[in-house]
Coordinates of C-alpha atoms and ligand atoms in Angstrom, one line a residue:
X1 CA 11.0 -29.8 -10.5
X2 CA 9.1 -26.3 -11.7
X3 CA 9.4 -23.5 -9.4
X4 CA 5.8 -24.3 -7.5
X5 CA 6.6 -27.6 -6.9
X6 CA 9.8 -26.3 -4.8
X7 CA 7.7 -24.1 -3.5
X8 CA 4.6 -26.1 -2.4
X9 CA 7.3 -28.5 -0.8
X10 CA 9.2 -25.2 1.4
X11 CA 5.5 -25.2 2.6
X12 CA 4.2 -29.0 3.1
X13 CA 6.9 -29.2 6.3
X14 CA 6.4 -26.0 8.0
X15 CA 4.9 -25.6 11.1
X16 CA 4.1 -22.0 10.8
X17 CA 1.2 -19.4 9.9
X18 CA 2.7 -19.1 6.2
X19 CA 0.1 -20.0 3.7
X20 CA 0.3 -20.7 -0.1
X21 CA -2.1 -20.8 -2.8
X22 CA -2.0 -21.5 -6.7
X23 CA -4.1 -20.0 -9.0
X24 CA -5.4 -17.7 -7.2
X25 CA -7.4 -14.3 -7.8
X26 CA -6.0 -11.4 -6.5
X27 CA -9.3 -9.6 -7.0
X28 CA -9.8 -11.2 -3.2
X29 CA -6.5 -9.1 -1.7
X30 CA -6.9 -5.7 -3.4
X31 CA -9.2 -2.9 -2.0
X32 CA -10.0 -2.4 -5.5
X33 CA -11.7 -6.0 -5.7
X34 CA -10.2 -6.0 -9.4
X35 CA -7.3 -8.5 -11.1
X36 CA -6.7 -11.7 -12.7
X37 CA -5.3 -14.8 -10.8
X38 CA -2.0 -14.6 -9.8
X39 CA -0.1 -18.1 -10.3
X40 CA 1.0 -18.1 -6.8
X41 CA 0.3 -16.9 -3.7
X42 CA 2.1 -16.2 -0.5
X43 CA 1.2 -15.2 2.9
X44 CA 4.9 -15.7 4.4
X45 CA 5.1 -15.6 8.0
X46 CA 9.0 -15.3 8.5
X47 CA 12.4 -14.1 6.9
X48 CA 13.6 -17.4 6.4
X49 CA 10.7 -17.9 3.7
X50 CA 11.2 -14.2 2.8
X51 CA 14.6 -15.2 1.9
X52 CA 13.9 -18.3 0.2
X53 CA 11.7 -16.7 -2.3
X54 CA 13.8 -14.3 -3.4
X55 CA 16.3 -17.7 -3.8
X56 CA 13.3 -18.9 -6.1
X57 CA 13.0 -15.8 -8.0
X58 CA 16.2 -15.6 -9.0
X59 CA 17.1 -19.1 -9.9
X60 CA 13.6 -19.7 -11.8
X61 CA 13.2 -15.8 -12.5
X62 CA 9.6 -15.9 -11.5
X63 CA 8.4 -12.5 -10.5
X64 CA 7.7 -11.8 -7.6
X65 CA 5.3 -8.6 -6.2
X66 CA 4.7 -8.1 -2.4
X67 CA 1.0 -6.6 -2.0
X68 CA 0.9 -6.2 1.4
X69 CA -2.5 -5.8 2.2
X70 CA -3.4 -4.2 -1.7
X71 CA -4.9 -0.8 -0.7
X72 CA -3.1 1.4 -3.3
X73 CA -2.8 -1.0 -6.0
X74 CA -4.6 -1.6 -9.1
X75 CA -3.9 -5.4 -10.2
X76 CA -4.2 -6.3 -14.6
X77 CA -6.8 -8.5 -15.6
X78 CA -4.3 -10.7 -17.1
X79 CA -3.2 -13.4 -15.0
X80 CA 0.1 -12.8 -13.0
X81 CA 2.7 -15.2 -13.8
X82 CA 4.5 -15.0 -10.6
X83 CA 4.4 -15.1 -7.0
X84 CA 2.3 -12.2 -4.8
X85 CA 3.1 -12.1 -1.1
X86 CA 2.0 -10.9 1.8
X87 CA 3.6 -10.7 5.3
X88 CA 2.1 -11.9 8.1
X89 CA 3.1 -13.7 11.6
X90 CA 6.8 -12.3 12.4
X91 CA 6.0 -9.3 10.0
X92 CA 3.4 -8.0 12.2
X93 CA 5.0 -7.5 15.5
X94 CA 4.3 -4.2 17.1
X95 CA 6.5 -3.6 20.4
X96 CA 7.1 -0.3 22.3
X97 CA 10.1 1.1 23.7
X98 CA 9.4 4.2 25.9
X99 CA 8.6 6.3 22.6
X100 CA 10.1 4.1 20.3
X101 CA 7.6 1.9 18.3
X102 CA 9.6 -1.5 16.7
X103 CA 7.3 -2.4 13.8
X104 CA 6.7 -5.0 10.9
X105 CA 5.9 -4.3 7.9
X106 CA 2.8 -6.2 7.7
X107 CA 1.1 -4.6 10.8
X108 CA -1.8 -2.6 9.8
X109 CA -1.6 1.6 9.5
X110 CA -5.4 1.2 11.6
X111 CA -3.4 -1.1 14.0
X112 CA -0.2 0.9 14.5
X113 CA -2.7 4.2 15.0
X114 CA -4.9 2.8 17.4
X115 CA -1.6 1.1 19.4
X116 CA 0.1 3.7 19.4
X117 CA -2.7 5.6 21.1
X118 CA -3.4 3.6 23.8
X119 CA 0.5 4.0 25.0
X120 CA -0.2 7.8 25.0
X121 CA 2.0 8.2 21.6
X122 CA 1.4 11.1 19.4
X123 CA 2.7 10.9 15.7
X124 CA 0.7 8.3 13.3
X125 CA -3.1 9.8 14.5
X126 CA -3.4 10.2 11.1
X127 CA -3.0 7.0 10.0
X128 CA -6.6 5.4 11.4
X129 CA -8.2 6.1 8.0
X130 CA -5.9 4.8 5.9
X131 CA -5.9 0.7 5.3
X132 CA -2.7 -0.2 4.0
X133 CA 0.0 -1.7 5.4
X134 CA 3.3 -0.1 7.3
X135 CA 5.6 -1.5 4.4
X136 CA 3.4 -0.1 1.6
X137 CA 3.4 3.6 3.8
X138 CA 6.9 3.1 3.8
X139 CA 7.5 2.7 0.4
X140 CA 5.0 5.4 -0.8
X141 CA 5.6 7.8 2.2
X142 CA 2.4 7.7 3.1
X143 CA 0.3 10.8 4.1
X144 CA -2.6 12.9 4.9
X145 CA -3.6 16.4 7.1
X146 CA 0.0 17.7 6.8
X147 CA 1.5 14.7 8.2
X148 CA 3.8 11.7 6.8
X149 CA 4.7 8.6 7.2
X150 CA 8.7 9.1 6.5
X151 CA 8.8 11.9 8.7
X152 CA 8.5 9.1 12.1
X153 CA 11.0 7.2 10.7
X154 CA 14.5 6.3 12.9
X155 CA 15.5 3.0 11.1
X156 CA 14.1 0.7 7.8
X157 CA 15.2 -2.7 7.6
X158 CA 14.8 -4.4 4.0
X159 CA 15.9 -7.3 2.1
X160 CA 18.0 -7.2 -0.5
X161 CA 18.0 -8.5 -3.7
X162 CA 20.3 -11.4 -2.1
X163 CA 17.8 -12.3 0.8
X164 CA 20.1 -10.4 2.7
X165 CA 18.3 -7.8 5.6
X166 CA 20.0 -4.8 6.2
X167 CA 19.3 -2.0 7.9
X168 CA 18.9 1.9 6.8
X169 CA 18.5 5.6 8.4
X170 CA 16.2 7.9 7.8
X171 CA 18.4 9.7 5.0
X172 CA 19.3 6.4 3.6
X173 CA 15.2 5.7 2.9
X174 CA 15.3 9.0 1.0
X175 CA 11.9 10.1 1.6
X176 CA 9.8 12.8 -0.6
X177 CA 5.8 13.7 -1.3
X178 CA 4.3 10.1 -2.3
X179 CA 7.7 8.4 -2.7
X180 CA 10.9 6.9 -1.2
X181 CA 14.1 5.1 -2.7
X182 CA 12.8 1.7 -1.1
X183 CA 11.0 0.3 -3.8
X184 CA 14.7 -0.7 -5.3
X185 CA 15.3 -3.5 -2.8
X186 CA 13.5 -6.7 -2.8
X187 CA 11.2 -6.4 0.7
X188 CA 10.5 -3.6 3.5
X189 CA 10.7 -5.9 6.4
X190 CA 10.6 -3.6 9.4
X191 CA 11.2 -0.2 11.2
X192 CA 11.6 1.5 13.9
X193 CA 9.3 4.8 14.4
X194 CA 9.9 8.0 16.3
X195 CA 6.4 8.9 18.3
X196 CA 5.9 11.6 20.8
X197 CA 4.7 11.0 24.4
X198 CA 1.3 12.6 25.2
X199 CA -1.7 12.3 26.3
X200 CA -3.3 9.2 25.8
X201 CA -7.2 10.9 25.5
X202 CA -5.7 13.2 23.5
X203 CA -4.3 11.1 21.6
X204 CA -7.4 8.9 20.7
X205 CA -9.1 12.4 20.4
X206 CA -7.0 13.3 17.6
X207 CA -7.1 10.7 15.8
X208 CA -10.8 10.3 15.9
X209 CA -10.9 13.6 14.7
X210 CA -9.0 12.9 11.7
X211 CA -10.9 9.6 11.0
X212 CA -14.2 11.6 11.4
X213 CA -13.1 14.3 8.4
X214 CA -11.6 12.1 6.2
X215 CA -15.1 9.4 5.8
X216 CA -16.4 12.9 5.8
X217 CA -14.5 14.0 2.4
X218 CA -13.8 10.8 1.7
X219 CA -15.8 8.1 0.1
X220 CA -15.2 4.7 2.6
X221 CA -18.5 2.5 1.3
X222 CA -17.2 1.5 -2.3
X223 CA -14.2 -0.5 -3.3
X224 CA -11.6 1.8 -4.2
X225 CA -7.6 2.6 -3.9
X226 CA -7.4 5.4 -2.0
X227 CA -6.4 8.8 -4.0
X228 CA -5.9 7.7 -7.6
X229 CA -3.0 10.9 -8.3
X230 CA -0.4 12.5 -6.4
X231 CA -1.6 15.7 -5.8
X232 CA 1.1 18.1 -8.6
X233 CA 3.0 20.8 -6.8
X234 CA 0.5 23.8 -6.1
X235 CA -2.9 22.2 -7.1
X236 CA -4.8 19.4 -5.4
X237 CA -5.6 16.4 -8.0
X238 CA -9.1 16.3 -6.5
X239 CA -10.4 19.4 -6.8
X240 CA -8.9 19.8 -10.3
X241 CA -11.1 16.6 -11.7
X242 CA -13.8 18.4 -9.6
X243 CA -13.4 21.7 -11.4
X244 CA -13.1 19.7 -14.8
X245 CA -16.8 18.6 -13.8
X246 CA -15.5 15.1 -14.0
X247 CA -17.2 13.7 -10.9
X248 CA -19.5 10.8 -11.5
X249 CA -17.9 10.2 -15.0
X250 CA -18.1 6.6 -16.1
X251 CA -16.0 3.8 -17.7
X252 CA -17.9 0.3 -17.8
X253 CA -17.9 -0.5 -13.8
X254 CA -15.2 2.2 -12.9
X255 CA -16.6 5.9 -11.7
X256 CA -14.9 8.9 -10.4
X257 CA -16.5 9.4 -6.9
X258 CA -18.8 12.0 -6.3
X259 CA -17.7 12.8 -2.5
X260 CA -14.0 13.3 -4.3
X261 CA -12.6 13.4 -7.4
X262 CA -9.6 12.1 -6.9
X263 CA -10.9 8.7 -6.3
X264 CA -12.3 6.0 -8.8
X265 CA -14.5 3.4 -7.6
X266 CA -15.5 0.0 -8.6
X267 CA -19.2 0.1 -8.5
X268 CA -20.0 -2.7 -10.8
X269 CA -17.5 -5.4 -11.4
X270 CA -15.2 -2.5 -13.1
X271 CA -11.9 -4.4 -14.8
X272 CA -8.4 -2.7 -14.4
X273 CA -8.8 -1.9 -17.9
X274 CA -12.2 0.0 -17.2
X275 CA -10.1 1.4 -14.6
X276 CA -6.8 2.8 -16.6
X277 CA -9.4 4.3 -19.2
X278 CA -11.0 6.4 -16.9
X279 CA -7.4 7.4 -15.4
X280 CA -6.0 8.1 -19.0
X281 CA -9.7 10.3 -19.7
X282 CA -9.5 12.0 -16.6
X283 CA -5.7 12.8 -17.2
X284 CA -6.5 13.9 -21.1
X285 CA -9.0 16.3 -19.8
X286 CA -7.3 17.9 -17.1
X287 CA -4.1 18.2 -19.5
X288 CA -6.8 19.5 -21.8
X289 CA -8.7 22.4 -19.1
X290 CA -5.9 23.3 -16.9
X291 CA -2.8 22.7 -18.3
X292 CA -1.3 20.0 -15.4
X293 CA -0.1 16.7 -15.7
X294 CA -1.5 13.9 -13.5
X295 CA 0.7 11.3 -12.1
X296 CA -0.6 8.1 -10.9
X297 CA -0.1 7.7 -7.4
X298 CA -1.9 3.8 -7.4
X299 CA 0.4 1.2 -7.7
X300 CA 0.3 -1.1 -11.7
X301 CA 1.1 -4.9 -11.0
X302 CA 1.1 -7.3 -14.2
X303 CA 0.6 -4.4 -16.8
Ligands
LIG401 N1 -11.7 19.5 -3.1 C1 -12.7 19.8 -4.0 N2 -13.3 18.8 -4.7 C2 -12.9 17.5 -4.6 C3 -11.9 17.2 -3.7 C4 -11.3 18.2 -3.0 O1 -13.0 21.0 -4.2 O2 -13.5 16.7 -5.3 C5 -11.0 20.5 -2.4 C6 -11.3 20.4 -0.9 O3 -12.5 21.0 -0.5 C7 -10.1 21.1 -0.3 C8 -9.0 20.8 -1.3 O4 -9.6 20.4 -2.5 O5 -10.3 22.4 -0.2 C9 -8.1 19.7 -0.8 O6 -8.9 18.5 -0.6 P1 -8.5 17.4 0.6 O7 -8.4 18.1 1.9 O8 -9.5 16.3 0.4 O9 -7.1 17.0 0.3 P2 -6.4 16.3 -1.0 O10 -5.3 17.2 -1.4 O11 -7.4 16.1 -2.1 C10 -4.7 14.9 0.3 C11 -4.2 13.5 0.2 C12 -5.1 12.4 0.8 C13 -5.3 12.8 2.3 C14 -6.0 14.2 2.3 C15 -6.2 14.6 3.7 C16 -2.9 13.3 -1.9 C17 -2.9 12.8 -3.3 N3 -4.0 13.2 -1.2 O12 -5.9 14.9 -0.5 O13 -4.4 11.2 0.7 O14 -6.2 11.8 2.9 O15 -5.0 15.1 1.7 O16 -5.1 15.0 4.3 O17 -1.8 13.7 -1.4 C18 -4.0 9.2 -0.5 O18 -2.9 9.6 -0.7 O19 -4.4 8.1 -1.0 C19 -5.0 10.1 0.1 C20 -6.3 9.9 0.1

């Protein structure tokens, strides 16, 4: 038995939302639209299956990536050998508990924002513009207008390497600009948020305001990954590739946008590799002009 047949039979007698494909292109679950086919993949609906794929990753050592829902991630053109998940059904509970918000890590940052809103909850405003997922905010510490992501959290709970959950404080998740110590386990399964009562119309006004400026400075009509670089300490990456006069530079399909420069879109079938030339030219130059380094702040899977 290979590793997909186990697999495809964990599925067949389920009666659950989980879903599983083989051979499939994960050009359909990025926001980038870009990336080879992975062998497998998995929209897992519960911890049990959670757990039992990282059984089959360690007894078959097939990789395994969770892409939540693939807004900061640029996927190879090579096919991925392993498994990609995403978490859905028990992952995307969202309950409230006076200003406590219990959430999986599959609900959506729009979701959460807009939830928490309507319970008169101040905190994650700034997360309407922003389409990832709670796990990937979690693990990247997620950010904009002065706010982040690590800064409402009480609790994580992840799975370990041993498909075993455990749960983690705030400290513990060791959160910083763009990052947190997260990524070592196998899966960000849940958490619980601190929010602050208010106003529910201020609330929503707040974070209307916030959506309005960011598709304002923002480019929101191409496919794209959010900000390409963290910004470095001091400077903002944008306006550096703006001063660099690097806007509307091109790469095969890939350009840097002309609303900001610190996004690259796909405007014509781009390929990751049109993609990571344009990061490694726009890096050079910078490097070159000002003197800073650039750090990728998109997510590589199968390079
Ligand atoms: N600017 C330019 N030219 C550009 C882009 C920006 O001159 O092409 C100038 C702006 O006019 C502004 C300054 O640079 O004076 C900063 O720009 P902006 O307010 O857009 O903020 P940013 O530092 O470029 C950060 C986050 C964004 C977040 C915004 C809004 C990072 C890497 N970026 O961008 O987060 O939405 O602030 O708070 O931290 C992301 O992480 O994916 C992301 C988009």
């Amino acid at each position: 038995m290979s590793w997909k047949e186990e697999l495809a039979s964990l599925t067949q007698n389920r009666n659950n939302s989980s879903k599983l494909r083989f051979d499939e292109p994960l050009s359909k679950h990025n926001y980038f639209g870009i990336g080879g086919d992975a062998a497998a993949y998995f929209e897992v609906s519960t911890t049990g299956e959670l757990a039992y794929v990282v059984q089959l990753k360690k007894r078959w050592k097939v990789p395994v990536a969770i892409i939540g829902r693939g807004s900061n991630l640029l996927v190879s053109d090579a096919r991925y050998p392993g498994i990609a998940v995403r978490l859905i059904g028990e992952f995307n509970r969202l309950e409230f508990d006076q200003n406590r918000a219990h959430v999986g890590t599959g609900v959506s940052l729009p979701r959460l924002s807009k939830t928490a809103a309507s319970h008169g909850l101040s905190g994650v405003e700034f997360a309407l513009g922003i389409p990832g997922s709670v796990g990937g905010a979690l693990i990247m510490n997620a950010g904009a207008w002065g706010s982040s992501f690590g800064d409402l959290v009480e609790r994580v709970q992840v799975m370990t390497d041993e498909g075993e959950l455990i749960d983690l404080s705030h400290d513990d998740a060791q959160f910083s600009y763009r990052h947190s110590g997260l990524k070592t386990y196998f899966c960000v399964t849940g958490a619980i948020l601190n929010l602050t009562p208010g106003d529910a119309e201020e609330v929503a006004n707040l974070m209307q305001n916030l959506y309005n400026q960011k598709i304002t400075s923002q480019p929101f009509a191409e496919e794209n990954a959010g900000c390409m670089f963290k910004n470095p300490p001091g400077h903002s990456a944008g306006k550096l590739i703006d001063e660099c006069g690097l806007k509307g530079y091109r790469v095969g399909g890939a350009e840097v946008s002309k609303i900001h420069g610190n996004f690259i879109l796909n405007l014509d079938n781009a390929t990751a590799q049109d993609v990571l030339t344009l990061v490694r030219h726009i890096q050079d130059h910078v490097k070159r002009e000002r003197g800073v380094d650039l750090e990728m702040e998109v997510q590589l899977l199968g390079f």
